[in-house]
PDB file of C-alpha atoms in Angstrom:
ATOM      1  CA  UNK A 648     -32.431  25.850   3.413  1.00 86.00           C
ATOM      2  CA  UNK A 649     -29.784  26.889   1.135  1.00 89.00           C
ATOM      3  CA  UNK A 650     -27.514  24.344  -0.314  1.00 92.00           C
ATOM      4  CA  UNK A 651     -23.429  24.116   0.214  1.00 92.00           C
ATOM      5  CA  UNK A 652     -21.478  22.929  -2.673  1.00 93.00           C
ATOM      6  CA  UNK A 653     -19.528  19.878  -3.094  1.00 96.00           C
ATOM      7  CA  UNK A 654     -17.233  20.087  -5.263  1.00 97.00           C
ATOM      8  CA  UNK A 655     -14.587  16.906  -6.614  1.00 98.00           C
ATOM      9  CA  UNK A 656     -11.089  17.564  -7.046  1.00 98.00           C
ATOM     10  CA  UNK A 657      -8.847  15.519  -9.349  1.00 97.00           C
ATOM     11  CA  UNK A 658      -5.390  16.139 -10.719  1.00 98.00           C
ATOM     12  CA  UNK A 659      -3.159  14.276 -12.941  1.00 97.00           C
ATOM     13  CA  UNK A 660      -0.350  15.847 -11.576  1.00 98.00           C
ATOM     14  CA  UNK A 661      -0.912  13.763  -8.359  1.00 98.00           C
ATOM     15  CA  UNK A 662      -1.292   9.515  -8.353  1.00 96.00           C
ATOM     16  CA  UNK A 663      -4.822   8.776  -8.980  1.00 94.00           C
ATOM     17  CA  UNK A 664      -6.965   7.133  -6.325  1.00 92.00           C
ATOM     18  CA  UNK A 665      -6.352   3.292  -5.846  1.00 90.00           C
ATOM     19  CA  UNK A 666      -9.987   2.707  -4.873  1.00 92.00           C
ATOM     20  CA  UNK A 667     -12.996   4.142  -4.468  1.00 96.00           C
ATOM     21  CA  UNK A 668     -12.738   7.617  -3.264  1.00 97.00           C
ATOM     22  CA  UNK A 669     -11.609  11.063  -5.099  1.00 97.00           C
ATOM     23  CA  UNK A 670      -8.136  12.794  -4.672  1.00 98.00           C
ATOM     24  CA  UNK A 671      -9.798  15.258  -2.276  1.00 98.00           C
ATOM     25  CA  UNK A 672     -13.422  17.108  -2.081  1.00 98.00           C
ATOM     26  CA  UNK A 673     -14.270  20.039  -1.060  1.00 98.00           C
ATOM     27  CA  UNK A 674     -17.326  21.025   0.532  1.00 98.00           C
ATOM     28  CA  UNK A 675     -17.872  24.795   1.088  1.00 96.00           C
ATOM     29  CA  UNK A 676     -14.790  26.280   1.686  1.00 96.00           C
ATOM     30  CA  UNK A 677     -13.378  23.354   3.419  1.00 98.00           C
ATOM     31  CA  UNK A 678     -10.665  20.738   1.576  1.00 98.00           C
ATOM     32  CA  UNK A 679     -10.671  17.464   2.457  1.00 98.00           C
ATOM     33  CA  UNK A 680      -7.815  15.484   1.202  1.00 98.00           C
ATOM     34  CA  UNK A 681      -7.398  12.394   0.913  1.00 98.00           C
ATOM     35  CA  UNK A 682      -3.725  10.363   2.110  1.00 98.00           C
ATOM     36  CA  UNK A 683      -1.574  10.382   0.218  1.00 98.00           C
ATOM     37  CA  UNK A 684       1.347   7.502  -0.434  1.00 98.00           C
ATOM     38  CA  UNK A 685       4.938   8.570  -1.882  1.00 98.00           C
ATOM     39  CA  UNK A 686       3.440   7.503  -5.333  1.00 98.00           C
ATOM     40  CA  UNK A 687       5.198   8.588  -8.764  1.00 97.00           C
ATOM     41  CA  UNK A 688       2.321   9.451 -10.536  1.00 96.00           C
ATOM     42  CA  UNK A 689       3.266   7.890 -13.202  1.00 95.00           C
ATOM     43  CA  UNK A 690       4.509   4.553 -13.016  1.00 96.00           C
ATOM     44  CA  UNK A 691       1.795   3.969  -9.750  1.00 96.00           C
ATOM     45  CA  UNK A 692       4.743   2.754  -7.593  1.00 97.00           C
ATOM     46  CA  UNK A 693       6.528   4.198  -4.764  1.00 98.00           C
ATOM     47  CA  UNK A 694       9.479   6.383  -5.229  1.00 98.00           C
ATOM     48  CA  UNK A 695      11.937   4.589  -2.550  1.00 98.00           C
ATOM     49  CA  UNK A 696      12.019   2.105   0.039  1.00 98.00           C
ATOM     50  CA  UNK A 697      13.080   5.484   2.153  1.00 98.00           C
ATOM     51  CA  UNK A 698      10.751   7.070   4.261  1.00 98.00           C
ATOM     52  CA  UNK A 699      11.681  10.001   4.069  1.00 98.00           C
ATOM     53  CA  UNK A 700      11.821   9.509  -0.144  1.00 98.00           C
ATOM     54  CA  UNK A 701       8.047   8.523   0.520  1.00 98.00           C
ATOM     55  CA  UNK A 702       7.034  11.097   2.579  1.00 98.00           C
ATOM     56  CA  UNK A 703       8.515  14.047   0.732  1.00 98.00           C
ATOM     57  CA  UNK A 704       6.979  12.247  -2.612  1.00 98.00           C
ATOM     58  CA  UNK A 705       3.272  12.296  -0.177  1.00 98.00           C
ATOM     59  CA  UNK A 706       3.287  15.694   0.272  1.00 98.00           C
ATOM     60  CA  UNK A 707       4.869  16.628  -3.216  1.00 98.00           C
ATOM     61  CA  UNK A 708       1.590  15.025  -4.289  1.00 98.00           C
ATOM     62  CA  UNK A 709      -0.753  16.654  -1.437  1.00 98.00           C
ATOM     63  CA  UNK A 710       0.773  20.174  -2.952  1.00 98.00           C
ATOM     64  CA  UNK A 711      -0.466  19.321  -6.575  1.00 98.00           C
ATOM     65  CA  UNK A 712      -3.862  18.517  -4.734  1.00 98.00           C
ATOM     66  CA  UNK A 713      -4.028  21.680  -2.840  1.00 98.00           C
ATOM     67  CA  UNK A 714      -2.929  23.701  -5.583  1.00 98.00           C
ATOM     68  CA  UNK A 715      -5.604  21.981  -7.906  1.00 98.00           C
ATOM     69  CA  UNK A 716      -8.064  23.462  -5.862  1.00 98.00           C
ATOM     70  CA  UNK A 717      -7.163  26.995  -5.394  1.00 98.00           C
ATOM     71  CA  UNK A 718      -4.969  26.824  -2.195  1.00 98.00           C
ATOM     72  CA  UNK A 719      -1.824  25.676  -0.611  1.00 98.00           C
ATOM     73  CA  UNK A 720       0.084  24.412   2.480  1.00 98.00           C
ATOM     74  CA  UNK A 721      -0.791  27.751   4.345  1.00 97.00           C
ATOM     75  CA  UNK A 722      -4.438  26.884   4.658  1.00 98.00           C
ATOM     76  CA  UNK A 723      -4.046  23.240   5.429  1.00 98.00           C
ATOM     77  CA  UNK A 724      -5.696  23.318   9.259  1.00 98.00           C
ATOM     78  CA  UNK A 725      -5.466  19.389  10.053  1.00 98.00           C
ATOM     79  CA  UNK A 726      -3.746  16.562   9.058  1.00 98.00           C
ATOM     80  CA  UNK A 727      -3.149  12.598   9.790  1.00 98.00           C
ATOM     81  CA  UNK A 728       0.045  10.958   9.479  1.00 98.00           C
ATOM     82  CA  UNK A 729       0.385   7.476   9.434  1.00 98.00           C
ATOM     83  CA  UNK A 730       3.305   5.465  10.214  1.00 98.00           C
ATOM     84  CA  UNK A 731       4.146   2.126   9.343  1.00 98.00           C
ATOM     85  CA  UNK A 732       6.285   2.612  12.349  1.00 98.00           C
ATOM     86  CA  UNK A 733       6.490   4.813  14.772  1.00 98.00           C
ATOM     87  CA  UNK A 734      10.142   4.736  14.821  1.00 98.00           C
ATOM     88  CA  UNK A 735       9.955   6.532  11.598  1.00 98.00           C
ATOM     89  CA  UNK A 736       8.657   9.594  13.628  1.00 98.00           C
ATOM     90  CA  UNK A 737      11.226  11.789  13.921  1.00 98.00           C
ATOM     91  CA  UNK A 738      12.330  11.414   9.852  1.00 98.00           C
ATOM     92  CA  UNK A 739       9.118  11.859   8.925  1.00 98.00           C
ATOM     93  CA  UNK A 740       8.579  14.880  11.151  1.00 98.00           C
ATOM     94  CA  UNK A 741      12.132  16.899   9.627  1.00 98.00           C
ATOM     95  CA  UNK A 742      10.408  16.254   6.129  1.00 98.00           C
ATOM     96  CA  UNK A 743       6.961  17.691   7.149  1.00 98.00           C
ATOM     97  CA  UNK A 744       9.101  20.618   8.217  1.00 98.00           C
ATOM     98  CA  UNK A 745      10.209  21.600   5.507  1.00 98.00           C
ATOM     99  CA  UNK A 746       6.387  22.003   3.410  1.00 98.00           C
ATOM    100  CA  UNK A 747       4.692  23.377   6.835  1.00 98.00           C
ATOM    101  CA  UNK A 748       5.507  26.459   8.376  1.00 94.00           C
ATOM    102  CA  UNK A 749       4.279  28.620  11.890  1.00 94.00           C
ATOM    103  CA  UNK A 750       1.578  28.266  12.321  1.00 94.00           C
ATOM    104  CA  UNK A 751       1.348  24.737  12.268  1.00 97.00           C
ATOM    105  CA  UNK A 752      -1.272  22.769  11.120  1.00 98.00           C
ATOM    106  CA  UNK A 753      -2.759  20.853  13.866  1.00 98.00           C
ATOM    107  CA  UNK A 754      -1.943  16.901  13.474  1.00 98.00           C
ATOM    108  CA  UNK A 755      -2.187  13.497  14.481  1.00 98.00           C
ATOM    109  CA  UNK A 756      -0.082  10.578  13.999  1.00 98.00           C
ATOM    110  CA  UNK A 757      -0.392   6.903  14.179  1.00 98.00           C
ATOM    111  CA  UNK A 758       1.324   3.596  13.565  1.00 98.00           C
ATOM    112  CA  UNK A 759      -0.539   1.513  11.687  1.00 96.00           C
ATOM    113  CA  UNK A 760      -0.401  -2.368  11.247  1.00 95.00           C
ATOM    114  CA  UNK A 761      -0.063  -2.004   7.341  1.00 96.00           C
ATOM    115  CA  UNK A 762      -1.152   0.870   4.841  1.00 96.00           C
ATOM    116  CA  UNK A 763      -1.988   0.338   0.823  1.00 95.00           C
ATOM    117  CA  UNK A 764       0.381  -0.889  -1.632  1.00 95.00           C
ATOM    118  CA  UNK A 765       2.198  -1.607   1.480  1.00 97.00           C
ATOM    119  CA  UNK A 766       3.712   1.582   1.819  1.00 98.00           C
ATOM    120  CA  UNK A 767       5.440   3.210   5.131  1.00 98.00           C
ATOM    121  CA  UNK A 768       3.460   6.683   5.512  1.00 98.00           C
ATOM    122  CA  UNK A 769       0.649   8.447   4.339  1.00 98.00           C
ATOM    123  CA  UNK A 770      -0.264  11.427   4.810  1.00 98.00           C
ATOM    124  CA  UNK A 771      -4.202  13.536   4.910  1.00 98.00           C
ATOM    125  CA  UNK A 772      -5.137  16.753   4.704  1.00 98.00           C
ATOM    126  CA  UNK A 773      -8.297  18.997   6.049  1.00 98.00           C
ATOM    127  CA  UNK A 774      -7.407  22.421   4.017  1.00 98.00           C
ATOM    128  CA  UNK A 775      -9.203  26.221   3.841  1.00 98.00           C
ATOM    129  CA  UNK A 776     -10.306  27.324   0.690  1.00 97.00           C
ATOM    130  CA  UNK A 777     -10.030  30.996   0.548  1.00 95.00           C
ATOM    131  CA  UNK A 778      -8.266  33.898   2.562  1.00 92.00           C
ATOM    132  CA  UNK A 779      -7.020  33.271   6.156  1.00 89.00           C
ATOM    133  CA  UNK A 780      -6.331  35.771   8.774  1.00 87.00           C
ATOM    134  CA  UNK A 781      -4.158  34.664  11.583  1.00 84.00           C
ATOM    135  CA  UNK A 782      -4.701  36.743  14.961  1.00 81.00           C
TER     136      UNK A 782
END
């Protein structure tokens, strides 16, 4: 049986993890990101009490993830959102706009009870290494 490489990917350019998990692996040619709060990277806290401040900072940070491992927005195939609530929807959806373009990534989203450091969205990724071909 041959053997698929894992590989960890970590970036100072994005906030480094708050527990015990990496900023994203990748396994093959497939990217899996961790979520990602609207962290400043450097001071650890968030950038706003806005939404939309926190989710542009989220995927700001995602970017520097994806780029640290060879790829981009393009190739991101899945994500999670998660709300602290769901009346936040609609902001959070005009910023995701504006990184994502056709096609989409596919997605979920959810309201959650609370999310670390208390924050009000975060955001994961499932990503393609490589060249894709749209048909």
């Amino acid at each position: 049986m041959s053997k698929i490489m894992r590989r960890v990917i970590s970036t100072a350019k994005a906030p480094a993890a708050i527990g015990p998990y990496s900023q994203a692996v990748q396994v093959g040619s497939t990217l899996y990101v961790s979520g990602q709060l609207g962290l400043d990277t450097q001071t650890m806290n968030f950038v706003s009490d806005s939404v939309v401040d926190q989710a542009k900072k989220a995927l700001e940070n995602m970017g520097h993830i994806l780029e640290a491992a060879g790829t981009s927005y393009g190739n991101v195939v899945k994500t999670t959102v998660l709300l602290k609530s769901m009346e936040d929807f609609g902001k959070v959806n005009d910023v995701y706009a504006s990184f994502f373009k056709e096609p989409y990534p596919a997605r979920a989203a959810y309201e959650c009870a609370n999310l670390p450091k208390y924050g009000l969205v975060e955001i994961e990724a499932v990503a393609v290494v490589g060249e894709l071909e749209d048909n």
